[in-house]
Amino acid sequence: MAAMTVTRDLTSLRASRAAMRGRVALVPTMGALHAGHIALVAAARAVADRVVASIFVNPLQFNAASDLARYPRTEEADLAMLAAAGCDLAWVPAPEAMYAPDRATAVTVGGPAERFEGAARPGHFGGVATVCTKLFLQARADVAVFGEKDWQQLQVIRRVVRDLDIPIAILPVPTVREDDGLALSSRNRFLMAAERTTAPLLAREGFATASAIAAGADATAVLGAAMARLAQAGFGVEYLALVAAETMQPLDRATEPARLVAAARLGSVRLLDNWLVA
Ligand code: PAF
């Protein structure tokens, strides 16, 4: 296996990209990599001849400066993990290489971006859409790989690509979980020991509620009961909702492809998760 190249400026990224033959896959990340990201690289390798992974903590998608400042940065370990996973090229731009100080262009998204995370974190999906559009144009990949863990983000990216006619396929990859069900996230490392013990309850309630709704239970009743149990266990539940899988519109019952989506705080950590309703 050839050694992984690390590029930090757009000129060398473009030169490396131009030298690549065959199908190219992009794995966008913000670093702090874990097994979930490595599953994205593996999926990328399965569909492409060359894999480019980006590591960029995108300031545009953070609402609070404190959240941006505390976002884990583990570049050396990240690069070692990407190389071991068979990534060909790591694109690691500095913020000033990504955003000109006088930049005047951004991508805004409505539709699937409006509710849930879009409402909780104003501007977040605009920041995600802007950086992903730039990454797609920079890497000129044939396919980009995203985790289903951030279900709403996945729907937003699909809509951006469709609406802007960006010639890239979006490949979703199922959420990777700990043995106890907790969805992997770079932010899990901030859970205190007692919170880490409680955290898997979110996934347990999510899976059980999704199956109950799929089996015909009254969605309002089972969602209400699950939220009450989570609150009792110490979660600050922001939402646990049944939505249309693609549009993110709230549903009363699963009359079309549906997803259960959740955000809940545990201590200082905001956990996001989602489950197929089928
Ligand atoms: O999911 C993430 O890590 C980020 O939102 C992404 C897609 C890399 C854009 O910054």
PDB file of C-alpha atoms and ligand atoms in Angstrom:
ATOM      1  CA  MET A   1       0.000   0.000   0.000  1.00  0.00           C
ATOM      2  CA  ALA A   2       1.427   3.425  -0.959  1.00  0.00           C
ATOM      3  CA  ALA A   3       2.052   5.929   1.843  1.00  0.00           C
ATOM      4  CA  MET A   4      -0.715   8.430   2.509  1.00  0.00           C
ATOM      5  CA  THR A   5      -0.074  11.968   1.277  1.00  0.00           C
ATOM      6  CA  VAL A   6      -0.996  14.867   3.569  1.00  0.00           C
ATOM      7  CA  THR A   7      -1.847  18.160   1.865  1.00  0.00           C
ATOM      8  CA  ARG A   8      -2.543  21.484   3.531  1.00  0.00           C
ATOM      9  CA  ASP A   9      -2.922  23.848   0.597  1.00  0.00           C
ATOM     10  CA  LEU A  10      -5.368  23.807  -2.270  1.00  0.00           C
ATOM     11  CA  THR A  11      -2.726  23.898  -4.989  1.00  0.00           C
ATOM     12  CA  SER A  12      -1.146  20.646  -3.829  1.00  0.00           C
ATOM     13  CA  LEU A  13      -4.552  19.064  -3.207  1.00  0.00           C
ATOM     14  CA  ARG A  14      -5.492  19.824  -6.796  1.00  0.00           C
ATOM     15  CA  ALA A  15      -2.180  18.465  -8.105  1.00  0.00           C
ATOM     16  CA  SER A  16      -2.574  15.232  -6.110  1.00  0.00           C
ATOM     17  CA  ARG A  17      -6.184  14.904  -7.205  1.00  0.00           C
ATOM     18  CA  ALA A  18      -5.276  15.441 -10.864  1.00  0.00           C
ATOM     19  CA  ALA A  19      -2.784  12.580 -10.636  1.00  0.00           C
ATOM     20  CA  MET A  20      -5.442  10.162  -9.345  1.00  0.00           C
ATOM     21  CA  ARG A  21      -6.901   7.651 -11.762  1.00  0.00           C
ATOM     22  CA  GLY A  22     -10.227   5.876 -11.433  1.00  0.00           C
ATOM     23  CA  ARG A  23     -13.084   6.563  -9.047  1.00  0.00           C
ATOM     24  CA  VAL A  24     -12.344   8.873  -6.127  1.00  0.00           C
ATOM     25  CA  ALA A  25     -14.236   8.885  -2.819  1.00  0.00           C
ATOM     26  CA  LEU A  26     -14.224  11.706  -0.278  1.00  0.00           C
ATOM     27  CA  VAL A  27     -14.708  11.210   3.456  1.00  0.00           C
ATOM     28  CA  PRO A  28     -15.321  14.619   5.062  1.00  0.00           C
ATOM     29  CA  THR A  29     -14.452  14.722   8.790  1.00  0.00           C
ATOM     30  CA  MET A  30     -13.702  17.181  11.544  1.00  0.00           C
ATOM     31  CA  GLY A  31     -11.029  14.898  12.974  1.00  0.00           C
ATOM     32  CA  ALA A  32     -11.180  13.374  16.482  1.00  0.00           C
ATOM     33  CA  LEU A  33     -11.593  10.150  14.570  1.00  0.00           C
ATOM     34  CA  HIS A  34     -13.086   6.963  15.967  1.00  0.00           C
ATOM     35  CA  ALA A  35     -14.261   3.611  14.604  1.00  0.00           C
ATOM     36  CA  GLY A  36     -17.306   5.301  13.020  1.00  0.00           C
ATOM     37  CA  HIS A  37     -15.028   7.360  10.775  1.00  0.00           C
ATOM     38  CA  ILE A  38     -12.949   4.306   9.930  1.00  0.00           C
ATOM     39  CA  ALA A  39     -16.170   2.589   8.801  1.00  0.00           C
ATOM     40  CA  LEU A  40     -16.673   5.558   6.427  1.00  0.00           C
ATOM     41  CA  VAL A  41     -13.154   5.076   5.020  1.00  0.00           C
ATOM     42  CA  ALA A  42     -13.802   1.335   4.606  1.00  0.00           C
ATOM     43  CA  ALA A  43     -17.051   2.073   2.745  1.00  0.00           C
ATOM     44  CA  ALA A  44     -15.176   4.580   0.577  1.00  0.00           C
ATOM     45  CA  ARG A  45     -12.491   2.029  -0.249  1.00  0.00           C
ATOM     46  CA  ALA A  46     -15.151  -0.501  -1.215  1.00  0.00           C
ATOM     47  CA  VAL A  47     -16.598   1.774  -3.915  1.00  0.00           C
ATOM     48  CA  ALA A  48     -13.587   3.750  -5.126  1.00  0.00           C
ATOM     49  CA  ASP A  49     -10.038   3.369  -6.398  1.00  0.00           C
ATOM     50  CA  ARG A  50      -8.717   6.274  -4.334  1.00  0.00           C
ATOM     51  CA  VAL A  51      -9.854   7.701  -0.996  1.00  0.00           C
ATOM     52  CA  VAL A  52      -9.438  11.318   0.099  1.00  0.00           C
ATOM     53  CA  ALA A  53     -10.321  12.188   3.703  1.00  0.00           C
ATOM     54  CA  SER A  54     -10.573  15.755   4.905  1.00  0.00           C
ATOM     55  CA  ILE A  55      -9.895  16.889   8.448  1.00  0.00           C
ATOM     56  CA  PHE A  56     -11.231  20.372   9.049  1.00  0.00           C
ATOM     57  CA  VAL A  57     -12.908  21.719  12.178  1.00  0.00           C
ATOM     58  CA  ASN A  58     -15.309  24.007  10.383  1.00  0.00           C
ATOM     59  CA  PRO A  59     -15.831  27.215  12.360  1.00  0.00           C
ATOM     60  CA  LEU A  60     -18.940  28.106  10.320  1.00  0.00           C
ATOM     61  CA  GLN A  61     -20.985  25.248  11.746  1.00  0.00           C
ATOM     62  CA  PHE A  62     -20.417  26.004  15.439  1.00  0.00           C
ATOM     63  CA  ASN A  63     -22.948  28.225  17.180  1.00  0.00           C
ATOM     64  CA  ALA A  64     -20.891  28.899  20.258  1.00  0.00           C
ATOM     65  CA  ALA A  65     -17.221  29.917  20.257  1.00  0.00           C
ATOM     66  CA  SER A  66     -16.807  27.810  23.413  1.00  0.00           C
ATOM     67  CA  ASP A  67     -18.029  24.678  21.580  1.00  0.00           C
ATOM     68  CA  LEU A  68     -15.563  25.350  18.727  1.00  0.00           C
ATOM     69  CA  ALA A  69     -12.733  25.889  21.213  1.00  0.00           C
ATOM     70  CA  ARG A  70     -13.428  22.655  23.076  1.00  0.00           C
ATOM     71  CA  TYR A  71     -13.910  20.499  19.972  1.00  0.00           C
ATOM     72  CA  PRO A  72     -11.239  17.767  20.292  1.00  0.00           C
ATOM     73  CA  ARG A  73      -8.222  18.143  18.021  1.00  0.00           C
ATOM     74  CA  THR A  74      -6.158  14.979  17.662  1.00  0.00           C
ATOM     75  CA  GLU A  75      -4.496  15.445  14.289  1.00  0.00           C
ATOM     76  CA  GLU A  76      -1.488  13.177  14.749  1.00  0.00           C
ATOM     77  CA  ALA A  77      -3.620  10.224  15.870  1.00  0.00           C
ATOM     78  CA  ASP A  78      -6.189  11.005  13.152  1.00  0.00           C
ATOM     79  CA  LEU A  79      -3.564  10.879  10.399  1.00  0.00           C
ATOM     80  CA  ALA A  80      -2.213   7.582  11.731  1.00  0.00           C
ATOM     81  CA  MET A  81      -5.729   6.106  11.758  1.00  0.00           C
ATOM     82  CA  LEU A  82      -6.461   7.297   8.217  1.00  0.00           C
ATOM     83  CA  ALA A  83      -3.179   5.882   6.919  1.00  0.00           C
ATOM     84  CA  ALA A  84      -3.831   2.543   8.628  1.00  0.00           C
ATOM     85  CA  ALA A  85      -7.347   2.473   7.167  1.00  0.00           C
ATOM     86  CA  GLY A  86      -5.945   2.774   3.638  1.00  0.00           C
ATOM     87  CA  CYS A  87      -6.704   6.416   2.921  1.00  0.00           C
ATOM     88  CA  ASP A  88      -4.624   7.745   0.012  1.00  0.00           C
ATOM     89  CA  LEU A  89      -4.759  11.464   0.667  1.00  0.00           C
ATOM     90  CA  ALA A  90      -5.526  13.535   3.761  1.00  0.00           C
ATOM     91  CA  TRP A  91      -6.706  17.075   3.065  1.00  0.00           C
ATOM     92  CA  VAL A  92      -5.999  19.110   6.182  1.00  0.00           C
ATOM     93  CA  PRO A  93      -6.497  22.787   5.376  1.00  0.00           C
ATOM     94  CA  ALA A  94      -5.870  25.546   7.889  1.00  0.00           C
ATOM     95  CA  PRO A  95      -8.937  27.788   8.451  1.00  0.00           C
ATOM     96  CA  GLU A  96      -7.303  30.554   6.376  1.00  0.00           C
ATOM     97  CA  ALA A  97      -6.741  28.087   3.504  1.00  0.00           C
ATOM     98  CA  MET A  98     -10.461  27.290   3.563  1.00  0.00           C
ATOM     99  CA  TYR A  99     -12.009  30.722   4.124  1.00  0.00           C
ATOM    100  CA  ALA A 100     -10.704  33.999   2.734  1.00  0.00           C
ATOM    101  CA  PRO A 101     -11.067  36.801   5.304  1.00  0.00           C
ATOM    102  CA  ASP A 102     -13.310  38.689   2.858  1.00  0.00           C
ATOM    103  CA  ARG A 103     -15.365  35.700   1.735  1.00  0.00           C
ATOM    104  CA  ALA A 104     -18.838  36.803   0.697  1.00  0.00           C
ATOM    105  CA  THR A 105     -20.470  33.559  -0.433  1.00  0.00           C
ATOM    106  CA  ALA A 106     -22.320  30.907   1.545  1.00  0.00           C
ATOM    107  CA  VAL A 107     -24.796  28.109   0.909  1.00  0.00           C
ATOM    108  CA  THR A 108     -28.167  28.328   2.659  1.00  0.00           C
ATOM    109  CA  VAL A 109     -30.552  25.384   2.905  1.00  0.00           C
ATOM    110  CA  GLY A 110     -34.235  25.238   3.831  1.00  0.00           C
ATOM    111  CA  GLY A 111     -36.398  22.116   3.661  1.00  0.00           C
ATOM    112  CA  PRO A 112     -34.773  19.311   5.660  1.00  0.00           C
ATOM    113  CA  ALA A 113     -32.491  21.815   7.420  1.00  0.00           C
ATOM    114  CA  GLU A 114     -35.275  23.820   9.031  1.00  0.00           C
ATOM    115  CA  ARG A 115     -36.307  21.824  12.081  1.00  0.00           C
ATOM    116  CA  PHE A 116     -34.579  19.912  14.876  1.00  0.00           C
ATOM    117  CA  GLU A 117     -30.817  20.629  14.630  1.00  0.00           C
ATOM    118  CA  GLY A 118     -31.542  23.544  12.303  1.00  0.00           C
ATOM    119  CA  ALA A 119     -33.814  25.135  14.903  1.00  0.00           C
ATOM    120  CA  ALA A 120     -31.584  24.239  17.855  1.00  0.00           C
ATOM    121  CA  ARG A 121     -28.405  25.518  16.198  1.00  0.00           C
ATOM    122  CA  PRO A 122     -29.192  28.462  13.909  1.00  0.00           C
ATOM    123  CA  GLY A 123     -26.714  28.694  11.038  1.00  0.00           C
ATOM    124  CA  HIS A 124     -25.312  25.212  11.680  1.00  0.00           C
ATOM    125  CA  PHE A 125     -26.555  23.597   8.479  1.00  0.00           C
ATOM    126  CA  GLY A 126     -25.593  26.642   6.420  1.00  0.00           C
ATOM    127  CA  GLY A 127     -22.049  26.136   7.735  1.00  0.00           C
ATOM    128  CA  VAL A 128     -22.146  22.405   6.985  1.00  0.00           C
ATOM    129  CA  ALA A 129     -23.564  23.000   3.495  1.00  0.00           C
ATOM    130  CA  THR A 130     -20.991  25.684   2.725  1.00  0.00           C
ATOM    131  CA  VAL A 131     -17.990  23.622   3.807  1.00  0.00           C
ATOM    132  CA  CYS A 132     -19.238  20.435   2.140  1.00  0.00           C
ATOM    133  CA  THR A 133     -19.889  22.281  -1.123  1.00  0.00           C
ATOM    134  CA  LYS A 134     -16.337  23.611  -0.972  1.00  0.00           C
ATOM    135  CA  LEU A 135     -14.923  20.170  -0.126  1.00  0.00           C
ATOM    136  CA  PHE A 136     -16.846  18.611  -3.031  1.00  0.00           C
ATOM    137  CA  LEU A 137     -15.444  21.229  -5.426  1.00  0.00           C
ATOM    138  CA  GLN A 138     -11.930  21.022  -3.995  1.00  0.00           C
ATOM    139  CA  ALA A 139     -11.647  17.229  -4.065  1.00  0.00           C
ATOM    140  CA  ARG A 140     -13.724  16.703  -7.220  1.00  0.00           C
ATOM    141  CA  ALA A 141     -14.620  13.278  -5.881  1.00  0.00           C
ATOM    142  CA  ASP A 142     -17.094  10.943  -7.564  1.00  0.00           C
ATOM    143  CA  VAL A 143     -18.660   9.896  -4.283  1.00  0.00           C
ATOM    144  CA  ALA A 144     -18.781  11.349  -0.764  1.00  0.00           C
ATOM    145  CA  VAL A 145     -19.394   9.182   2.289  1.00  0.00           C
ATOM    146  CA  PHE A 146     -21.469  10.336   5.283  1.00  0.00           C
ATOM    147  CA  GLY A 147     -22.550   8.550   8.455  1.00  0.00           C
ATOM    148  CA  GLU A 148     -26.206   7.939   9.186  1.00  0.00           C
ATOM    149  CA  LYS A 149     -25.436   8.966  12.772  1.00  0.00           C
ATOM    150  CA  ASP A 150     -26.099  12.577  11.718  1.00  0.00           C
ATOM    151  CA  TRP A 151     -29.286  11.685   9.856  1.00  0.00           C
ATOM    152  CA  GLN A 152     -30.504  15.237   9.337  1.00  0.00           C
ATOM    153  CA  GLN A 153     -27.080  16.316   8.079  1.00  0.00           C
ATOM    154  CA  LEU A 154     -27.200  13.464   5.551  1.00  0.00           C
ATOM    155  CA  GLN A 155     -30.594  14.648   4.249  1.00  0.00           C
ATOM    156  CA  VAL A 156     -29.359  18.246   4.081  1.00  0.00           C
ATOM    157  CA  ILE A 157     -26.276  17.241   2.084  1.00  0.00           C
ATOM    158  CA  ARG A 158     -28.385  15.166  -0.300  1.00  0.00           C
ATOM    159  CA  ARG A 159     -30.647  18.173  -0.884  1.00  0.00           C
ATOM    160  CA  VAL A 160     -27.708  20.529  -1.481  1.00  0.00           C
ATOM    161  CA  VAL A 161     -26.181  18.139  -4.006  1.00  0.00           C
ATOM    162  CA  ARG A 162     -29.528  17.743  -5.777  1.00  0.00           C
ATOM    163  CA  ASP A 163     -30.435  21.425  -5.769  1.00  0.00           C
ATOM    164  CA  LEU A 164     -26.996  22.653  -6.883  1.00  0.00           C
ATOM    165  CA  ASP A 165     -26.474  19.865  -9.445  1.00  0.00           C
ATOM    166  CA  ILE A 166     -23.182  18.903  -7.826  1.00  0.00           C
ATOM    167  CA  PRO A 167     -21.903  15.845  -9.717  1.00  0.00           C
ATOM    168  CA  ILE A 168     -21.198  13.640  -6.715  1.00  0.00           C
ATOM    169  CA  ALA A 169     -22.956  10.549  -5.339  1.00  0.00           C
ATOM    170  CA  ILE A 170     -23.711  10.485  -1.611  1.00  0.00           C
ATOM    171  CA  LEU A 171     -23.076   7.155   0.099  1.00  0.00           C
ATOM    172  CA  PRO A 172     -24.657   6.714   3.562  1.00  0.00           C
ATOM    173  CA  VAL A 173     -23.028   4.398   6.099  1.00  0.00           C
ATOM    174  CA  PRO A 174     -24.895   2.904   9.091  1.00  0.00           C
ATOM    175  CA  THR A 175     -24.136   4.228  12.561  1.00  0.00           C
ATOM    176  CA  VAL A 176     -21.374   2.418  14.424  1.00  0.00           C
ATOM    177  CA  ARG A 177     -22.278   1.689  18.060  1.00  0.00           C
ATOM    178  CA  GLU A 178     -20.497   0.638  21.229  1.00  0.00           C
ATOM    179  CA  ASP A 179     -21.401  -2.849  22.467  1.00  0.00           C
ATOM    180  CA  ASP A 180     -23.969  -1.273  24.798  1.00  0.00           C
ATOM    181  CA  GLY A 181     -25.648   0.581  21.904  1.00  0.00           C
ATOM    182  CA  LEU A 182     -24.256   4.096  22.379  1.00  0.00           C
ATOM    183  CA  ALA A 183     -23.690   5.667  18.953  1.00  0.00           C
ATOM    184  CA  LEU A 184     -20.016   6.560  18.466  1.00  0.00           C
ATOM    185  CA  SER A 185     -19.351  10.287  18.549  1.00  0.00           C
ATOM    186  CA  SER A 186     -16.260  12.437  18.975  1.00  0.00           C
ATOM    187  CA  ARG A 187     -18.061  14.132  21.863  1.00  0.00           C
ATOM    188  CA  ASN A 188     -18.637  10.921  23.889  1.00  0.00           C
ATOM    189  CA  ARG A 189     -15.185  11.427  25.429  1.00  0.00           C
ATOM    190  CA  PHE A 190     -16.651  14.326  27.433  1.00  0.00           C
ATOM    191  CA  LEU A 191     -19.172  12.085  29.245  1.00  0.00           C
ATOM    192  CA  MET A 192     -18.390  11.666  32.955  1.00  0.00           C
ATOM    193  CA  ALA A 193     -18.248   8.046  34.178  1.00  0.00           C
ATOM    194  CA  ALA A 194     -21.806   8.041  35.579  1.00  0.00           C
ATOM    195  CA  GLU A 195     -23.136   9.717  32.421  1.00  0.00           C
ATOM    196  CA  ARG A 196     -21.387   7.125  30.258  1.00  0.00           C
ATOM    197  CA  THR A 197     -23.262   4.423  32.190  1.00  0.00           C
ATOM    198  CA  THR A 198     -26.586   6.176  31.580  1.00  0.00           C
ATOM    199  CA  ALA A 199     -25.924   7.153  27.931  1.00  0.00           C
ATOM    200  CA  PRO A 200     -26.877   3.810  26.239  1.00  0.00           C
ATOM    201  CA  LEU A 201     -30.431   4.210  27.536  1.00  0.00           C
ATOM    202  CA  LEU A 202     -31.034   6.702  24.727  1.00  0.00           C
ATOM    203  CA  ALA A 203     -30.343   4.037  22.092  1.00  0.00           C
ATOM    204  CA  ARG A 204     -32.334   1.407  23.998  1.00  0.00           C
ATOM    205  CA  GLU A 205     -35.367   3.697  24.162  1.00  0.00           C
ATOM    206  CA  GLY A 206     -34.887   4.729  20.540  1.00  0.00           C
ATOM    207  CA  PHE A 207     -34.753   1.186  19.178  1.00  0.00           C
ATOM    208  CA  ALA A 208     -37.719   0.064  21.312  1.00  0.00           C
ATOM    209  CA  THR A 209     -39.836   3.097  20.380  1.00  0.00           C
ATOM    210  CA  ALA A 210     -39.024   2.753  16.673  1.00  0.00           C
ATOM    211  CA  SER A 211     -40.074  -0.927  16.708  1.00  0.00           C
ATOM    212  CA  ALA A 212     -43.245  -0.138  18.661  1.00  0.00           C
ATOM    213  CA  ILE A 213     -44.245   2.529  16.117  1.00  0.00           C
ATOM    214  CA  ALA A 214     -43.423   0.208  13.217  1.00  0.00           C
ATOM    215  CA  ALA A 215     -45.632  -2.437  14.853  1.00  0.00           C
ATOM    216  CA  GLY A 216     -48.540   0.020  14.916  1.00  0.00           C
ATOM    217  CA  ALA A 217     -48.349   1.580  18.403  1.00  0.00           C
ATOM    218  CA  ASP A 218     -49.689   5.104  18.862  1.00  0.00           C
ATOM    219  CA  ALA A 219     -46.620   7.271  18.140  1.00  0.00           C
ATOM    220  CA  THR A 220     -47.589  10.156  20.429  1.00  0.00           C
ATOM    221  CA  ALA A 221     -48.110   7.799  23.356  1.00  0.00           C
ATOM    222  CA  VAL A 222     -44.902   5.780  22.964  1.00  0.00           C
ATOM    223  CA  LEU A 223     -42.782   8.860  22.266  1.00  0.00           C
ATOM    224  CA  GLY A 224     -44.191  10.591  25.348  1.00  0.00           C
ATOM    225  CA  ALA A 225     -43.527   7.544  27.534  1.00  0.00           C
ATOM    226  CA  ALA A 226     -39.951   7.168  26.228  1.00  0.00           C
ATOM    227  CA  MET A 227     -39.213  10.871  26.799  1.00  0.00           C
ATOM    228  CA  ALA A 228     -40.542  10.623  30.355  1.00  0.00           C
ATOM    229  CA  ARG A 229     -38.290   7.626  31.092  1.00  0.00           C
ATOM    230  CA  LEU A 230     -35.266   9.408  29.618  1.00  0.00           C
ATOM    231  CA  ALA A 231     -35.984  12.535  31.674  1.00  0.00           C
ATOM    232  CA  GLN A 232     -36.343  10.352  34.766  1.00  0.00           C
ATOM    233  CA  ALA A 233     -32.894   8.862  34.048  1.00  0.00           C
ATOM    234  CA  GLY A 234     -31.333  12.333  33.877  1.00  0.00           C
ATOM    235  CA  PHE A 235     -31.439  13.209  30.169  1.00  0.00           C
ATOM    236  CA  GLY A 236     -32.436  16.702  29.099  1.00  0.00           C
ATOM    237  CA  VAL A 237     -34.456  15.562  26.098  1.00  0.00           C
ATOM    238  CA  GLU A 238     -34.603  18.253  23.389  1.00  0.00           C
ATOM    239  CA  TYR A 239     -36.568  16.156  20.949  1.00  0.00           C
ATOM    240  CA  LEU A 240     -37.533  12.576  20.240  1.00  0.00           C
ATOM    241  CA  ALA A 241     -39.621  12.732  17.108  1.00  0.00           C
ATOM    242  CA  LEU A 242     -41.010  10.674  14.263  1.00  0.00           C
ATOM    243  CA  VAL A 243     -40.126  12.247  10.914  1.00  0.00           C
ATOM    244  CA  ALA A 244     -40.313  11.563   7.189  1.00  0.00           C
ATOM    245  CA  ALA A 245     -36.915  10.030   6.507  1.00  0.00           C
ATOM    246  CA  GLU A 246     -35.992  12.333   3.624  1.00  0.00           C
ATOM    247  CA  THR A 247     -37.790  15.629   4.277  1.00  0.00           C
ATOM    248  CA  MET A 248     -37.508  15.618   8.091  1.00  0.00           C
ATOM    249  CA  GLN A 249     -41.151  16.698   8.321  1.00  0.00           C
ATOM    250  CA  PRO A 250     -42.775  15.517  11.573  1.00  0.00           C
ATOM    251  CA  LEU A 251     -45.194  12.595  11.203  1.00  0.00           C
ATOM    252  CA  ASP A 252     -48.061  11.374  13.401  1.00  0.00           C
ATOM    253  CA  ARG A 253     -47.654   7.824  12.153  1.00  0.00           C
ATOM    254  CA  ALA A 254     -45.232   5.952   9.933  1.00  0.00           C
ATOM    255  CA  THR A 255     -47.233   6.121   6.727  1.00  0.00           C
ATOM    256  CA  GLU A 256     -44.118   6.696   4.594  1.00  0.00           C
ATOM    257  CA  PRO A 257     -40.382   5.852   5.038  1.00  0.00           C
ATOM    258  CA  ALA A 258     -39.789   7.182   8.530  1.00  0.00           C
ATOM    259  CA  ARG A 259     -37.032   7.765  11.047  1.00  0.00           C
ATOM    260  CA  LEU A 260     -37.018   8.448  14.736  1.00  0.00           C
ATOM    261  CA  VAL A 261     -34.604  11.278  15.574  1.00  0.00           C
ATOM    262  CA  ALA A 262     -33.386  12.411  18.983  1.00  0.00           C
ATOM    263  CA  ALA A 263     -31.231  14.978  20.707  1.00  0.00           C
ATOM    264  CA  ALA A 264     -30.713  14.785  24.448  1.00  0.00           C
ATOM    265  CA  ARG A 265     -28.288  16.384  26.839  1.00  0.00           C
ATOM    266  CA  LEU A 266     -26.404  14.387  29.405  1.00  0.00           C
ATOM    267  CA  GLY A 267     -24.212  16.607  31.559  1.00  0.00           C
ATOM    268  CA  SER A 268     -22.252  18.830  29.181  1.00  0.00           C
ATOM    269  CA  VAL A 269     -22.715  16.520  26.186  1.00  0.00           C
ATOM    270  CA  ARG A 270     -25.475  16.752  23.602  1.00  0.00           C
ATOM    271  CA  LEU A 271     -26.150  13.249  22.247  1.00  0.00           C
ATOM    272  CA  LEU A 272     -27.699  12.815  18.794  1.00  0.00           C
ATOM    273  CA  ASP A 273     -29.094   9.531  17.550  1.00  0.00           C
ATOM    274  CA  ASN A 274     -31.694   8.173  15.129  1.00  0.00           C
ATOM    275  CA  TRP A 275     -33.360   4.887  14.280  1.00  0.00           C
ATOM    276  CA  LEU A 276     -35.005   3.332  11.266  1.00  0.00           C
ATOM    277  CA  VAL A 277     -38.766   2.824  11.687  1.00  0.00           C
ATOM    278  CA  ALA A 278     -39.549  -0.364   9.791  1.00  0.00           C
TER     279      ALA A 278
HETATM  280  O1  PAF B   1     -20.142  15.414  10.258  1.00  0.00           O
HETATM  281  C1  PAF B   1     -19.113  16.121  10.328  1.00  0.00           C
HETATM  282  O2  PAF B   1     -18.075  15.721  10.865  1.00  0.00           O
HETATM  283  C2  PAF B   1     -19.131  17.523   9.751  1.00  0.00           C
HETATM  284  O3  PAF B   1     -20.381  18.111   9.908  1.00  0.00           O
HETATM  285  C3  PAF B   1     -18.691  17.567   8.276  1.00  0.00           C
HETATM  286  C4  PAF B   1     -19.624  16.784   7.390  1.00  0.00           C
HETATM  287  C5  PAF B   1     -17.273  17.012   8.155  1.00  0.00           C
HETATM  288  C6  PAF B   1     -18.676  19.013   7.780  1.00  0.00           C
HETATM  289  O4  PAF B   1     -17.814  19.811   8.543  1.00  0.00           O
END
